[in-house]
Amino acid sequence: MEVSKKMEKWAAQELQYADLGDTRRKKRLISIVENLASQPSTSVPQASGNLAAASATYDFWNSPYFHPSDLIAAQAKSTVERIKEHPIVLAVQDTTSLDFTTQKAKKGMGYLDYKKSFGLKVHTTLGVSAQGIPLGLINQYVWAREEKNLGIAKQRKKRETQEKESQRWLNSLSETQQQIPEEIQVVTIGDCEADIFDLFAQSRSPNSHLLIRGTHNRKVATSQ
């Protein structure tokens, strides 16, 4: 009961900026998130309590009045409010895969690392304080790879960045700069996959910095 109360308060606060065009939809979204957050390791039917509630949850997700971007946008606004309390924040970018290969009822999936593996790709930017405290989601991109693009990675060096998945690093940086007030020092962090010339060349505000793990050693100019 105590966990449920905490999740109810958290969900209401985290999604306070959700705009679904109707307060009843907003309350329904908060209720769904509360149930799932209270039991993160369970299935939707188990977290919902009964099949009727689970069916209502699926119907809500499939509603034309709701899109995952609504959830992301609401969380991002709450994150920025927390970020405003810190003079320096880390914007940690990373990409992962959601593998649904074994799910027989899957729809709308794309290929992953292999032709016979299917799922979604997710690129996330998380806000973290200088002390290492998670502040929340800043932005997130989710996409399914098209089968027609399978195998073109071999030709990636010949293609422009905007034609590759690498563009997500630039988009996330740009969106982060738009979301966070300019007076806050923001350090964007990425692994070697973010070692992209166009990312370093992209226009940044004076308080926007990069910390990227290099793909390989290179010569750099120094003051000595």
PDB file of C-alpha atoms in Angstrom:
ATOM      1  CA  MET A   1       0.000   0.000   0.000  1.00  0.00           C
ATOM      2  CA  GLU A   2       2.846   2.378   0.882  1.00  0.00           C
ATOM      3  CA  VAL A   3       4.574   1.659  -2.452  1.00  0.00           C
ATOM      4  CA  SER A   4       1.319   2.339  -4.305  1.00  0.00           C
ATOM      5  CA  LYS A   5       0.891   5.678  -2.543  1.00  0.00           C
ATOM      6  CA  LYS A   6       4.444   6.696  -3.438  1.00  0.00           C
ATOM      7  CA  MET A   7       3.935   5.673  -7.077  1.00  0.00           C
ATOM      8  CA  GLU A   8       0.638   7.556  -7.231  1.00  0.00           C
ATOM      9  CA  LYS A   9       2.339  10.738  -6.020  1.00  0.00           C
ATOM     10  CA  TRP A  10       5.322  10.197  -8.340  1.00  0.00           C
ATOM     11  CA  ALA A  11       3.161   9.506 -11.418  1.00  0.00           C
ATOM     12  CA  ALA A  12       0.991  12.581 -10.796  1.00  0.00           C
ATOM     13  CA  GLN A  13       4.039  14.796 -10.390  1.00  0.00           C
ATOM     14  CA  GLU A  14       6.002  13.312 -13.292  1.00  0.00           C
ATOM     15  CA  LEU A  15       3.076  13.616 -15.722  1.00  0.00           C
ATOM     16  CA  GLN A  16       1.693  16.932 -14.542  1.00  0.00           C
ATOM     17  CA  TYR A  17       2.498  18.486 -17.922  1.00  0.00           C
ATOM     18  CA  ALA A  18       0.788  15.782 -19.986  1.00  0.00           C
ATOM     19  CA  ASP A  19      -1.579  17.301 -22.532  1.00  0.00           C
ATOM     20  CA  LEU A  20      -4.009  14.780 -23.991  1.00  0.00           C
ATOM     21  CA  GLY A  21      -6.816  17.219 -24.703  1.00  0.00           C
ATOM     22  CA  ASP A  22      -8.993  15.978 -21.833  1.00  0.00           C
ATOM     23  CA  THR A  23      -8.362  15.824 -18.080  1.00  0.00           C
ATOM     24  CA  ARG A  24      -9.972  12.367 -17.948  1.00  0.00           C
ATOM     25  CA  ARG A  25      -7.377  10.990 -20.358  1.00  0.00           C
ATOM     26  CA  LYS A  26      -4.624  12.544 -18.279  1.00  0.00           C
ATOM     27  CA  LYS A  27      -5.981  10.913 -15.108  1.00  0.00           C
ATOM     28  CA  ARG A  28      -6.205   7.590 -16.949  1.00  0.00           C
ATOM     29  CA  LEU A  29      -2.589   7.887 -18.117  1.00  0.00           C
ATOM     30  CA  ILE A  30      -1.403   8.652 -14.582  1.00  0.00           C
ATOM     31  CA  SER A  31      -3.336   5.647 -13.265  1.00  0.00           C
ATOM     32  CA  ILE A  32      -1.775   3.310 -15.859  1.00  0.00           C
ATOM     33  CA  VAL A  33       1.734   4.571 -15.148  1.00  0.00           C
ATOM     34  CA  GLU A  34       1.137   4.238 -11.418  1.00  0.00           C
ATOM     35  CA  ASN A  35       0.089   0.582 -11.767  1.00  0.00           C
ATOM     36  CA  LEU A  36       3.007  -0.342 -14.005  1.00  0.00           C
ATOM     37  CA  ALA A  37       5.571   1.564 -11.909  1.00  0.00           C
ATOM     38  CA  SER A  38       4.353  -0.136  -8.732  1.00  0.00           C
ATOM     39  CA  GLN A  39       5.061  -3.558 -10.264  1.00  0.00           C
ATOM     40  CA  PRO A  40       7.756  -3.038 -12.925  1.00  0.00           C
ATOM     41  CA  SER A  41       8.655  -6.737 -13.229  1.00  0.00           C
ATOM     42  CA  THR A  42       5.096  -7.951 -13.904  1.00  0.00           C
ATOM     43  CA  SER A  43       3.049  -8.136 -17.095  1.00  0.00           C
ATOM     44  CA  VAL A  44       0.371  -5.581 -17.989  1.00  0.00           C
ATOM     45  CA  PRO A  45      -2.510  -7.927 -16.948  1.00  0.00           C
ATOM     46  CA  GLN A  46      -0.813  -8.604 -13.610  1.00  0.00           C
ATOM     47  CA  ALA A  47      -0.099  -4.920 -12.939  1.00  0.00           C
ATOM     48  CA  SER A  48      -3.620  -3.949 -14.001  1.00  0.00           C
ATOM     49  CA  GLY A  49      -5.232  -6.321 -11.510  1.00  0.00           C
ATOM     50  CA  ASN A  50      -7.681  -8.033 -13.879  1.00  0.00           C
ATOM     51  CA  LEU A  51      -8.252  -8.699 -17.582  1.00  0.00           C
ATOM     52  CA  ALA A  52     -10.844  -5.936 -17.952  1.00  0.00           C
ATOM     53  CA  ALA A  53      -8.426  -3.323 -16.623  1.00  0.00           C
ATOM     54  CA  ALA A  54      -5.647  -4.731 -18.813  1.00  0.00           C
ATOM     55  CA  SER A  55      -7.904  -4.537 -21.878  1.00  0.00           C
ATOM     56  CA  ALA A  56      -8.721  -0.923 -21.023  1.00  0.00           C
ATOM     57  CA  THR A  57      -4.990  -0.184 -20.815  1.00  0.00           C
ATOM     58  CA  TYR A  58      -4.365  -1.648 -24.271  1.00  0.00           C
ATOM     59  CA  ASP A  59      -7.322   0.307 -25.654  1.00  0.00           C
ATOM     60  CA  PHE A  60      -5.881   3.507 -24.203  1.00  0.00           C
ATOM     61  CA  TRP A  61      -2.509   2.867 -25.834  1.00  0.00           C
ATOM     62  CA  ASN A  62      -4.212   2.253 -29.181  1.00  0.00           C
ATOM     63  CA  SER A  63      -6.398   5.344 -28.865  1.00  0.00           C
ATOM     64  CA  PRO A  64      -5.951   8.061 -31.527  1.00  0.00           C
ATOM     65  CA  TYR A  65      -5.853  10.545 -28.645  1.00  0.00           C
ATOM     66  CA  PHE A  66      -2.638   9.128 -27.230  1.00  0.00           C
ATOM     67  CA  HIS A  67       0.865   8.739 -28.665  1.00  0.00           C
ATOM     68  CA  PRO A  68       4.071   7.669 -26.855  1.00  0.00           C
ATOM     69  CA  SER A  69       5.521  11.083 -27.650  1.00  0.00           C
ATOM     70  CA  ASP A  70       2.904  12.583 -25.295  1.00  0.00           C
ATOM     71  CA  LEU A  71       4.412  10.615 -22.432  1.00  0.00           C
ATOM     72  CA  ILE A  72       7.976  11.543 -23.387  1.00  0.00           C
ATOM     73  CA  ALA A  73       7.120  15.239 -23.726  1.00  0.00           C
ATOM     74  CA  ALA A  74       5.460  15.325 -20.297  1.00  0.00           C
ATOM     75  CA  GLN A  75       8.409  13.600 -18.630  1.00  0.00           C
ATOM     76  CA  ALA A  76      10.902  15.885 -20.374  1.00  0.00           C
ATOM     77  CA  LYS A  77       9.183  19.004 -19.032  1.00  0.00           C
ATOM     78  CA  SER A  78       9.291  17.614 -15.497  1.00  0.00           C
ATOM     79  CA  THR A  79      12.968  16.752 -15.958  1.00  0.00           C
ATOM     80  CA  VAL A  80      13.812  20.284 -17.109  1.00  0.00           C
ATOM     81  CA  GLU A  81      12.143  21.688 -13.988  1.00  0.00           C
ATOM     82  CA  ARG A  82      14.466  19.550 -11.861  1.00  0.00           C
ATOM     83  CA  ILE A  83      17.449  20.495 -14.021  1.00  0.00           C
ATOM     84  CA  LYS A  84      16.815  24.190 -13.309  1.00  0.00           C
ATOM     85  CA  GLU A  85      17.902  23.552  -9.712  1.00  0.00           C
ATOM     86  CA  HIS A  86      21.433  22.598 -10.838  1.00  0.00           C
ATOM     87  CA  PRO A  87      24.156  24.851 -12.310  1.00  0.00           C
ATOM     88  CA  ILE A  88      25.756  21.896 -14.134  1.00  0.00           C
ATOM     89  CA  VAL A  89      24.045  18.833 -15.591  1.00  0.00           C
ATOM     90  CA  LEU A  90      25.127  15.860 -17.660  1.00  0.00           C
ATOM     91  CA  ALA A  91      23.065  14.922 -20.724  1.00  0.00           C
ATOM     92  CA  VAL A  92      23.924  11.255 -21.217  1.00  0.00           C
ATOM     93  CA  GLN A  93      23.070   9.856 -24.652  1.00  0.00           C
ATOM     94  CA  ASP A  94      22.983   6.162 -25.533  1.00  0.00           C
ATOM     95  CA  THR A  95      21.277   3.757 -27.913  1.00  0.00           C
ATOM     96  CA  THR A  96      19.806   0.367 -27.099  1.00  0.00           C
ATOM     97  CA  SER A  97      17.662  -2.314 -28.753  1.00  0.00           C
ATOM     98  CA  LEU A  98      14.352  -3.812 -27.670  1.00  0.00           C
ATOM     99  CA  ASP A  99      14.357  -7.394 -28.923  1.00  0.00           C
ATOM    100  CA  PHE A 100      10.891  -8.832 -29.654  1.00  0.00           C
ATOM    101  CA  THR A 101      12.078 -11.668 -31.887  1.00  0.00           C
ATOM    102  CA  THR A 102      10.359 -14.375 -29.813  1.00  0.00           C
ATOM    103  CA  GLN A 103       7.046 -12.470 -29.551  1.00  0.00           C
ATOM    104  CA  LYS A 104       4.747 -14.081 -32.133  1.00  0.00           C
ATOM    105  CA  ALA A 105       2.104 -11.329 -32.059  1.00  0.00           C
ATOM    106  CA  LYS A 106       4.564  -8.498 -32.804  1.00  0.00           C
ATOM    107  CA  LYS A 107       3.705  -5.823 -35.367  1.00  0.00           C
ATOM    108  CA  GLY A 108       5.617  -2.859 -36.723  1.00  0.00           C
ATOM    109  CA  MET A 109       9.047  -4.196 -35.761  1.00  0.00           C
ATOM    110  CA  GLY A 110      12.284  -3.690 -37.674  1.00  0.00           C
ATOM    111  CA  TYR A 111      15.417  -5.776 -37.975  1.00  0.00           C
ATOM    112  CA  LEU A 112      18.101  -5.479 -35.291  1.00  0.00           C
ATOM    113  CA  ASP A 113      21.670  -6.760 -35.581  1.00  0.00           C
ATOM    114  CA  TYR A 114      20.693  -9.721 -37.729  1.00  0.00           C
ATOM    115  CA  LYS A 115      18.141 -10.324 -40.474  1.00  0.00           C
ATOM    116  CA  LYS A 116      16.103 -12.692 -38.313  1.00  0.00           C
ATOM    117  CA  SER A 117      16.124 -10.555 -35.153  1.00  0.00           C
ATOM    118  CA  PHE A 118      13.290  -8.066 -34.800  1.00  0.00           C
ATOM    119  CA  GLY A 119      12.482  -5.213 -32.462  1.00  0.00           C
ATOM    120  CA  LEU A 120      12.899  -1.471 -31.979  1.00  0.00           C
ATOM    121  CA  LYS A 121      15.863   0.862 -31.612  1.00  0.00           C
ATOM    122  CA  VAL A 122      15.776   3.448 -28.824  1.00  0.00           C
ATOM    123  CA  HIS A 123      18.041   6.478 -28.440  1.00  0.00           C
ATOM    124  CA  THR A 124      17.712   8.193 -25.068  1.00  0.00           C
ATOM    125  CA  THR A 125      19.130  11.294 -23.419  1.00  0.00           C
ATOM    126  CA  LEU A 126      19.028  11.222 -19.613  1.00  0.00           C
ATOM    127  CA  GLY A 127      19.635  14.179 -17.350  1.00  0.00           C
ATOM    128  CA  VAL A 128      22.042  13.534 -14.464  1.00  0.00           C
ATOM    129  CA  SER A 129      23.370  15.952 -11.851  1.00  0.00           C
ATOM    130  CA  ALA A 130      27.107  16.567 -11.427  1.00  0.00           C
ATOM    131  CA  GLN A 131      26.838  14.398  -8.285  1.00  0.00           C
ATOM    132  CA  GLY A 132      25.477  11.478 -10.316  1.00  0.00           C
ATOM    133  CA  ILE A 133      21.826  11.825  -9.305  1.00  0.00           C
ATOM    134  CA  PRO A 134      19.385  10.896 -12.118  1.00  0.00           C
ATOM    135  CA  LEU A 135      17.108  13.838 -12.955  1.00  0.00           C
ATOM    136  CA  GLY A 136      14.993  12.166 -15.608  1.00  0.00           C
ATOM    137  CA  LEU A 137      14.353  11.825 -19.310  1.00  0.00           C
ATOM    138  CA  ILE A 138      15.355  14.750 -21.546  1.00  0.00           C
ATOM    139  CA  ASN A 139      14.422  13.295 -24.916  1.00  0.00           C
ATOM    140  CA  GLN A 140      14.026   9.953 -26.653  1.00  0.00           C
ATOM    141  CA  TYR A 141      13.752   8.625 -30.193  1.00  0.00           C
ATOM    142  CA  VAL A 142      12.220   5.240 -31.030  1.00  0.00           C
ATOM    143  CA  TRP A 143      12.258   3.742 -34.519  1.00  0.00           C
ATOM    144  CA  ALA A 144      11.967   0.504 -36.461  1.00  0.00           C
ATOM    145  CA  ARG A 145      14.567  -0.189 -39.123  1.00  0.00           C
ATOM    146  CA  GLU A 146      13.188  -0.792 -42.595  1.00  0.00           C
ATOM    147  CA  GLU A 147      14.156  -4.085 -44.199  1.00  0.00           C
ATOM    148  CA  LYS A 148      15.210  -2.283 -47.393  1.00  0.00           C
ATOM    149  CA  ASN A 149      18.100  -0.767 -45.413  1.00  0.00           C
ATOM    150  CA  LEU A 150      19.451  -4.134 -44.294  1.00  0.00           C
ATOM    151  CA  GLY A 151      23.092  -4.489 -45.321  1.00  0.00           C
ATOM    152  CA  ILE A 152      23.727  -0.855 -46.277  1.00  0.00           C
ATOM    153  CA  ALA A 153      25.976  -0.339 -43.246  1.00  0.00           C
ATOM    154  CA  LYS A 154      28.861  -1.420 -45.480  1.00  0.00           C
ATOM    155  CA  GLN A 155      28.288   1.734 -47.528  1.00  0.00           C
ATOM    156  CA  ARG A 156      27.888   4.061 -44.515  1.00  0.00           C
ATOM    157  CA  LYS A 157      31.154   5.965 -45.125  1.00  0.00           C
ATOM    158  CA  LYS A 158      29.849   7.133 -48.488  1.00  0.00           C
ATOM    159  CA  ARG A 159      26.588   8.506 -47.041  1.00  0.00           C
ATOM    160  CA  GLU A 160      25.925  11.859 -45.393  1.00  0.00           C
ATOM    161  CA  THR A 161      25.305  11.877 -41.628  1.00  0.00           C
ATOM    162  CA  GLN A 162      21.677  12.972 -42.069  1.00  0.00           C
ATOM    163  CA  GLU A 163      21.081   9.825 -44.109  1.00  0.00           C
ATOM    164  CA  LYS A 164      22.362   7.562 -41.319  1.00  0.00           C
ATOM    165  CA  GLU A 165      21.210   6.602 -37.846  1.00  0.00           C
ATOM    166  CA  SER A 166      24.151   8.680 -36.591  1.00  0.00           C
ATOM    167  CA  GLN A 167      21.959  11.738 -37.088  1.00  0.00           C
ATOM    168  CA  ARG A 168      20.162  10.850 -33.837  1.00  0.00           C
ATOM    169  CA  TRP A 169      23.158  12.122 -31.840  1.00  0.00           C
ATOM    170  CA  LEU A 170      22.927  15.522 -33.519  1.00  0.00           C
ATOM    171  CA  ASN A 171      19.141  15.680 -33.158  1.00  0.00           C
ATOM    172  CA  SER A 172      19.322  14.847 -29.456  1.00  0.00           C
ATOM    173  CA  LEU A 173      21.986  17.505 -28.856  1.00  0.00           C
ATOM    174  CA  SER A 174      19.938  20.107 -30.698  1.00  0.00           C
ATOM    175  CA  GLU A 175      16.761  19.234 -28.793  1.00  0.00           C
ATOM    176  CA  THR A 176      18.612  19.246 -25.463  1.00  0.00           C
ATOM    177  CA  GLN A 177      19.879  22.770 -26.138  1.00  0.00           C
ATOM    178  CA  GLN A 178      16.348  23.915 -26.934  1.00  0.00           C
ATOM    179  CA  GLN A 179      14.905  22.381 -23.770  1.00  0.00           C
ATOM    180  CA  ILE A 180      17.436  23.471 -21.139  1.00  0.00           C
ATOM    181  CA  PRO A 181      17.931  27.172 -20.209  1.00  0.00           C
ATOM    182  CA  GLU A 182      21.129  28.631 -21.666  1.00  0.00           C
ATOM    183  CA  GLU A 183      22.532  29.711 -18.288  1.00  0.00           C
ATOM    184  CA  ILE A 184      22.912  26.078 -17.213  1.00  0.00           C
ATOM    185  CA  GLN A 185      26.168  24.288 -18.058  1.00  0.00           C
ATOM    186  CA  VAL A 186      25.272  21.120 -20.000  1.00  0.00           C
ATOM    187  CA  VAL A 187      27.806  18.392 -20.762  1.00  0.00           C
ATOM    188  CA  THR A 188      26.584  15.979 -23.430  1.00  0.00           C
ATOM    189  CA  ILE A 189      28.167  12.545 -22.950  1.00  0.00           C
ATOM    190  CA  GLY A 190      28.371   9.779 -25.550  1.00  0.00           C
ATOM    191  CA  ASP A 191      30.280   6.581 -26.242  1.00  0.00           C
ATOM    192  CA  CYS A 192      32.538   6.004 -29.251  1.00  0.00           C
ATOM    193  CA  GLU A 193      29.494   5.701 -31.504  1.00  0.00           C
ATOM    194  CA  ALA A 194      29.096   9.468 -31.037  1.00  0.00           C
ATOM    195  CA  ASP A 195      32.615  10.165 -32.339  1.00  0.00           C
ATOM    196  CA  ILE A 196      31.216  11.929 -35.407  1.00  0.00           C
ATOM    197  CA  PHE A 197      32.776  14.955 -37.083  1.00  0.00           C
ATOM    198  CA  ASP A 198      29.381  16.550 -37.744  1.00  0.00           C
ATOM    199  CA  LEU A 199      28.531  16.345 -34.035  1.00  0.00           C
ATOM    200  CA  PHE A 200      31.671  18.279 -33.076  1.00  0.00           C
ATOM    201  CA  ALA A 201      31.026  20.774 -35.876  1.00  0.00           C
ATOM    202  CA  GLN A 202      27.404  21.359 -34.907  1.00  0.00           C
ATOM    203  CA  SER A 203      26.595  24.811 -33.544  1.00  0.00           C
ATOM    204  CA  ARG A 204      26.406  24.883 -29.743  1.00  0.00           C
ATOM    205  CA  SER A 205      25.579  27.520 -27.148  1.00  0.00           C
ATOM    206  CA  PRO A 206      28.481  28.800 -24.949  1.00  0.00           C
ATOM    207  CA  ASN A 207      27.389  26.583 -22.028  1.00  0.00           C
ATOM    208  CA  SER A 208      26.971  23.439 -24.114  1.00  0.00           C
ATOM    209  CA  HIS A 209      29.927  21.029 -23.997  1.00  0.00           C
ATOM    210  CA  LEU A 210      30.802  17.582 -25.352  1.00  0.00           C
ATOM    211  CA  LEU A 211      32.483  14.622 -23.662  1.00  0.00           C
ATOM    212  CA  ILE A 212      32.800  11.846 -26.243  1.00  0.00           C
ATOM    213  CA  ARG A 213      34.790   8.622 -26.096  1.00  0.00           C
ATOM    214  CA  GLY A 214      37.083   8.532 -29.140  1.00  0.00           C
ATOM    215  CA  THR A 215      36.848   5.703 -31.639  1.00  0.00           C
ATOM    216  CA  HIS A 216      40.607   5.800 -32.199  1.00  0.00           C
ATOM    217  CA  ASN A 217      43.631   7.910 -31.317  1.00  0.00           C
ATOM    218  CA  ARG A 218      44.112  11.095 -33.331  1.00  0.00           C
ATOM    219  CA  LYS A 219      46.404  14.078 -33.409  1.00  0.00           C
ATOM    220  CA  VAL A 220      45.078  17.200 -31.689  1.00  0.00           C
ATOM    221  CA  ALA A 221      46.324  20.770 -31.424  1.00  0.00           C
ATOM    222  CA  THR A 222      47.473  21.835 -27.941  1.00  0.00           C
ATOM    223  CA  SER A 223      48.891  25.000 -26.402  1.00  0.00           C
ATOM    224  CA  GLN A 224      52.302  23.341 -25.949  1.00  0.00           C
TER     225      GLN A 224
END
